[in-house]
Short mmCIF file of C-alpha atoms in Angstrom, two decimals:
data_model
loop_
_atom_site.label_atom_id
_atom_site.label_comp_id
_atom_site.label_asym_id
_atom_site.label_seq_id
_atom_site.Cartn_x
_atom_site.Cartn_y
_atom_site.Cartn_z
CA MET A 7 0.00 0.00 0.00
CA GLN A 8 1.38 3.40 -0.96
CA ARG A 9 2.15 5.46 2.09
CA ARG A 10 0.66 8.90 2.48
CA LEU A 11 2.78 11.65 0.95
CA ASP A 12 3.46 14.87 2.82
CA PHE A 13 4.11 18.14 1.03
CA VAL A 14 5.80 21.19 2.47
CA THR A 15 4.06 24.54 2.27
CA THR A 16 5.50 26.79 -0.41
CA ASP A 17 4.63 29.69 -2.67
CA VAL A 18 3.81 28.05 -5.99
CA ALA A 19 2.62 31.37 -7.37
CA ARG A 20 6.04 32.92 -6.66
CA TRP A 21 7.83 30.15 -8.54
CA ALA A 22 5.44 30.48 -11.44
CA GLY A 23 6.19 34.19 -11.66
CA LEU A 24 9.93 33.59 -11.66
CA LEU A 25 9.61 30.99 -14.42
CA ARG A 26 7.33 32.95 -16.74
CA PRO A 27 10.18 34.55 -18.72
CA LEU A 28 11.29 31.06 -19.78
CA SER A 29 8.25 30.34 -21.96
CA PRO A 30 5.69 32.19 -24.10
CA ASP A 31 2.32 33.33 -22.82
CA PRO A 32 -0.11 30.42 -23.40
CA ALA A 33 -2.72 32.91 -24.60
CA THR A 34 -0.56 33.50 -27.69
CA LEU A 35 -0.18 29.81 -28.57
CA PRO A 36 -2.31 27.85 -31.05
CA ARG A 37 -4.39 25.11 -29.42
CA ARG A 38 -5.20 21.66 -30.77
CA THR A 39 -8.53 19.90 -30.53
CA VAL A 40 -8.79 17.49 -27.61
CA ILE A 41 -8.29 14.44 -29.83
CA GLY A 42 -5.37 16.17 -31.54
CA GLN A 43 -3.69 16.92 -28.22
CA LEU A 44 -4.39 13.39 -27.02
CA ILE A 45 -2.62 11.98 -30.08
CA LYS A 46 0.30 14.41 -29.69
CA SER A 47 0.70 13.56 -26.00
CA LEU A 48 0.53 9.81 -26.61
CA ILE A 49 3.56 9.95 -28.91
CA SER A 50 5.52 12.53 -26.88
CA SER A 51 6.66 10.59 -23.81
CA ARG A 52 10.44 10.85 -23.36
CA THR A 53 10.67 12.64 -26.69
CA ARG A 54 11.60 16.27 -27.18
CA ASP A 55 9.17 18.60 -28.93
CA GLU A 56 11.61 19.01 -31.80
CA VAL A 57 10.93 15.35 -32.62
CA SER A 58 7.36 14.78 -31.44
CA ILE A 59 5.82 17.79 -33.20
CA PRO A 60 7.11 16.77 -36.67
CA ALA A 61 5.95 13.20 -35.95
CA TYR A 62 2.48 14.48 -35.05
CA ARG A 63 2.36 16.54 -38.22
CA ALA A 64 3.48 13.53 -40.23
CA LEU A 65 0.51 11.57 -38.91
CA GLY A 66 -1.81 14.32 -40.10
CA ALA A 67 -0.13 14.58 -43.48
CA ARG A 68 -0.31 10.83 -44.09
CA PHE A 69 -3.69 9.92 -42.59
CA GLY A 70 -5.56 13.22 -42.61
CA SER A 71 -7.48 12.94 -39.34
CA ALA A 72 -7.93 10.97 -36.15
CA ALA A 73 -10.36 8.74 -38.03
CA GLY A 74 -7.73 8.16 -40.69
CA ILE A 75 -5.12 7.22 -38.09
CA ALA A 76 -7.64 4.86 -36.48
CA ARG A 77 -8.06 3.06 -39.82
CA ALA A 78 -4.31 2.68 -40.31
CA SER A 79 -2.38 -0.40 -39.27
CA VAL A 80 -0.07 -0.39 -36.27
CA ALA A 81 2.85 -0.88 -38.66
CA GLU A 82 1.87 2.17 -40.71
CA ILE A 83 1.53 4.31 -37.61
CA GLY A 84 4.88 3.06 -36.32
CA GLN A 85 6.60 3.90 -39.60
CA THR A 86 5.16 7.40 -39.53
CA ILE A 87 6.33 8.15 -35.99
CA ALA A 88 9.62 6.24 -36.28
CA ALA A 89 11.65 9.20 -35.01
CA VAL A 90 10.06 9.22 -31.54
CA THR A 91 11.25 7.00 -28.72
CA PHE A 92 9.66 3.53 -28.58
CA PRO A 93 7.65 4.04 -31.81
CA GLU A 94 6.34 0.46 -31.94
CA VAL A 95 4.94 0.62 -28.41
CA LYS A 96 3.44 4.06 -28.98
CA ALA A 97 1.90 2.96 -32.28
CA GLU A 98 0.18 0.02 -30.57
CA ARG A 99 -1.15 2.20 -27.76
CA LEU A 100 -2.28 4.95 -30.12
CA ALA A 101 -4.14 2.50 -32.34
CA ALA A 102 -5.81 0.86 -29.35
CA ALA A 103 -6.74 4.20 -27.77
CA LEU A 104 -8.27 5.53 -30.99
CA ALA A 105 -10.24 2.31 -31.44
CA MET A 106 -11.78 2.81 -27.99
CA VAL A 107 -12.53 6.46 -28.69
CA ALA A 108 -14.18 5.52 -32.00
CA ALA A 109 -16.43 3.03 -30.23
CA ASP A 110 -17.80 5.78 -27.96
CA ARG A 111 -17.37 8.86 -30.14
CA PRO A 112 -17.27 7.97 -33.86
CA ASP A 113 -16.75 11.63 -34.75
CA PHE A 114 -13.72 11.82 -32.43
CA ASP A 115 -15.06 15.05 -30.94
CA LEU A 116 -14.04 15.04 -27.28
CA ALA A 117 -15.12 18.58 -26.46
CA PHE A 118 -17.80 17.08 -24.18
CA LEU A 119 -15.04 16.40 -21.65
CA GLY A 120 -15.00 20.10 -20.88
CA GLU A 121 -18.53 19.81 -19.49
CA MET A 122 -17.57 17.06 -17.03
CA THR A 123 -15.96 17.41 -13.64
CA GLN A 124 -12.19 17.21 -13.72
CA GLY A 125 -12.20 13.83 -12.02
CA ALA A 126 -14.74 12.37 -14.44
CA ALA A 127 -12.92 13.75 -17.49
CA MET A 128 -9.58 12.40 -16.27
CA ALA A 129 -11.14 9.00 -15.59
CA TRP A 130 -12.73 8.88 -19.06
CA LEU A 131 -9.36 9.51 -20.67
CA GLU A 132 -7.31 7.28 -18.37
CA ARG A 133 -9.32 4.20 -19.29
CA LEU A 134 -7.76 4.44 -22.77
CA PRO A 135 -4.65 2.31 -23.46
CA GLY A 136 -1.43 4.20 -22.80
CA VAL A 137 -3.18 7.17 -21.20
CA GLY A 138 -2.01 7.96 -17.70
CA CYS A 139 -2.25 11.02 -15.52
CA GLU A 140 0.17 13.15 -17.59
CA VAL A 141 -1.40 12.43 -20.98
CA ALA A 142 -4.95 12.89 -19.67
CA ALA A 143 -4.06 16.20 -18.02
CA ALA A 144 -2.37 17.43 -21.20
CA ALA A 145 -5.42 16.57 -23.30
CA LEU A 146 -7.57 18.66 -20.97
CA ASN A 147 -5.20 21.56 -20.28
CA VAL A 148 -3.08 22.04 -23.40
CA SER A 149 -5.97 21.56 -25.83
CA ARG A 150 -8.59 24.15 -26.75
CA LEU A 151 -10.47 23.21 -23.58
CA SER A 152 -7.75 24.88 -21.47
CA CYS A 153 -9.08 23.17 -18.34
CA PRO A 154 -7.48 24.21 -15.02
CA VAL A 155 -5.48 20.99 -14.69
CA PHE A 156 -1.74 20.80 -14.00
CA VAL A 157 0.38 18.63 -16.31
CA VAL A 158 3.13 16.79 -14.44
CA ASP A 159 6.02 15.32 -16.42
CA THR A 160 9.41 13.96 -15.37
CA HIS A 161 10.88 17.48 -15.20
CA THR A 162 8.11 18.58 -12.85
CA ILE A 163 8.61 15.61 -10.54
CA ARG A 164 12.37 16.11 -10.39
CA ILE A 165 12.25 19.87 -9.82
CA LEU A 166 9.47 19.90 -7.23
CA ARG A 167 11.26 17.15 -5.31
CA ARG A 168 14.49 19.15 -5.36
CA LEU A 169 12.61 22.23 -4.20
CA GLY A 170 11.24 20.25 -1.28
CA PHE A 171 7.63 20.70 -2.39
CA ALA A 172 7.16 16.96 -2.90
CA GLY A 173 8.52 14.02 -0.98
CA PRO A 174 10.88 11.53 -2.64
CA ALA A 175 8.06 9.03 -3.17
CA ALA A 176 5.65 11.55 -4.68
CA ASP A 177 4.16 10.42 -7.97
CA SER A 178 2.66 12.52 -10.75
CA ARG A 179 -0.91 12.34 -9.48
CA ALA A 180 0.02 13.37 -5.95
CA ILE A 181 2.08 16.29 -7.25
CA MET A 182 -0.68 17.36 -9.64
CA THR A 183 -3.20 17.37 -6.81
CA ALA A 184 -0.89 19.24 -4.41
CA VAL A 185 -0.11 21.99 -6.92
CA MET A 186 -3.77 22.44 -7.84
CA GLU A 187 -4.76 22.63 -4.18
CA ALA A 188 -2.04 25.23 -3.57
CA VAL A 189 -3.41 27.57 -6.26
CA PRO A 190 -7.14 26.78 -6.54
CA ASP A 191 -7.97 30.04 -8.35
CA TRP A 192 -5.59 29.50 -11.27
CA THR A 193 -6.89 29.32 -14.82
CA GLY A 194 -5.92 26.75 -17.42
CA ASP A 195 -3.43 29.23 -18.89
CA ASP A 196 -1.85 29.76 -15.46
CA PHE A 197 -1.26 26.03 -15.05
CA LEU A 198 0.08 25.66 -18.59
CA TRP A 199 2.50 28.57 -18.14
CA PHE A 200 3.84 27.01 -14.94
CA HIS A 201 4.15 23.63 -16.65
CA MET A 202 6.03 25.09 -19.62
CA GLY A 203 8.34 27.06 -17.34
CA ILE A 204 9.24 24.02 -15.24
CA LYS A 205 9.73 21.92 -18.37
CA ARG A 206 12.10 24.50 -19.84
CA LEU A 207 13.98 24.78 -16.54
CA GLY A 208 14.35 21.00 -16.45
CA GLN A 209 15.67 20.86 -20.00
CA THR A 210 18.27 23.60 -19.55
CA VAL A 211 19.21 24.13 -15.89
CA CYS A 212 17.73 21.64 -13.42
CA ARG A 213 18.60 18.62 -15.52
CA HIS A 214 18.52 14.93 -14.64
CA GLY A 215 22.24 15.04 -13.87
CA PRO A 216 23.91 17.62 -11.62
CA PRO A 217 21.80 20.81 -11.71
CA ASP A 218 23.27 24.15 -12.75
CA CYS A 219 22.09 25.86 -9.56
CA PRO A 220 23.84 29.24 -10.06
CA ARG A 221 21.71 29.81 -13.19
CA CYS A 222 18.41 28.79 -11.59
CA PRO A 223 15.81 31.52 -10.94
CA LEU A 224 14.43 29.40 -8.06
CA ARG A 225 17.75 28.90 -6.28
CA ALA A 226 16.91 31.20 -3.35
CA ASP A 227 14.02 28.91 -2.38
CA CYS A 228 15.72 25.61 -3.15
CA PRO A 229 17.25 23.41 -0.43
CA THR A 230 19.05 21.39 -3.10
CA ALA A 231 20.77 24.54 -4.37
CA ARG A 232 21.80 25.49 -0.84
CA ALA A 233 23.27 22.01 -0.33
CA THR A 234 25.15 22.04 -3.65
CA PRO A 235 28.75 23.29 -3.31
CA ALA A 236 29.59 26.25 -5.54
CA GLY A 237 30.93 25.10 -8.88
CA ASP A 238 29.28 21.67 -8.76
CA GLY A 239 26.32 22.67 -10.97
#
């Protein structure tokens, strides 16, 4: 049984403000349909945007629509997204997920999820093959729905653990819930901006290896930075 996770009190809004210069204002970004974002997120795990975005566009160019992808074979999907990590696995999951969506929503219009409670919408998505907490949250938040849901990826987990916000055993769902409870009045754009800022910080400064603490805008609040000898980052 998973033990209860404890989170320290912190100013999430302050961190979000410090990270905003690292990414564009979400209000200026184009948004995908829910099914489009679901497809993009399903092929993006452990793959940089420079690779996953062209792969997503290649799916559209070859198959035309979600319905077209659903009619394609797993092999055809895998060939089209060959540049992403684990393309065969992702192709199988994408095909299976789209088959389930088609059974419930033949038009692939998932805008109805925006009318459901967050918990119900997340549950509807997470029953699909390959869709976990991160992918479901992205489909709701990053899409045109712009739901007030926080997307937690590996960068988020690593950085919020280093900041002391989350315990070492904290998983993505626990961190998502804790962040959302800390800033209950945030909009979907607020959560997306924070997500993009943390992601960028994780890619450039607070990396998987030794962090570059002197360059981090959050270093004044970070116990990991205080414990890191100068010059080790």
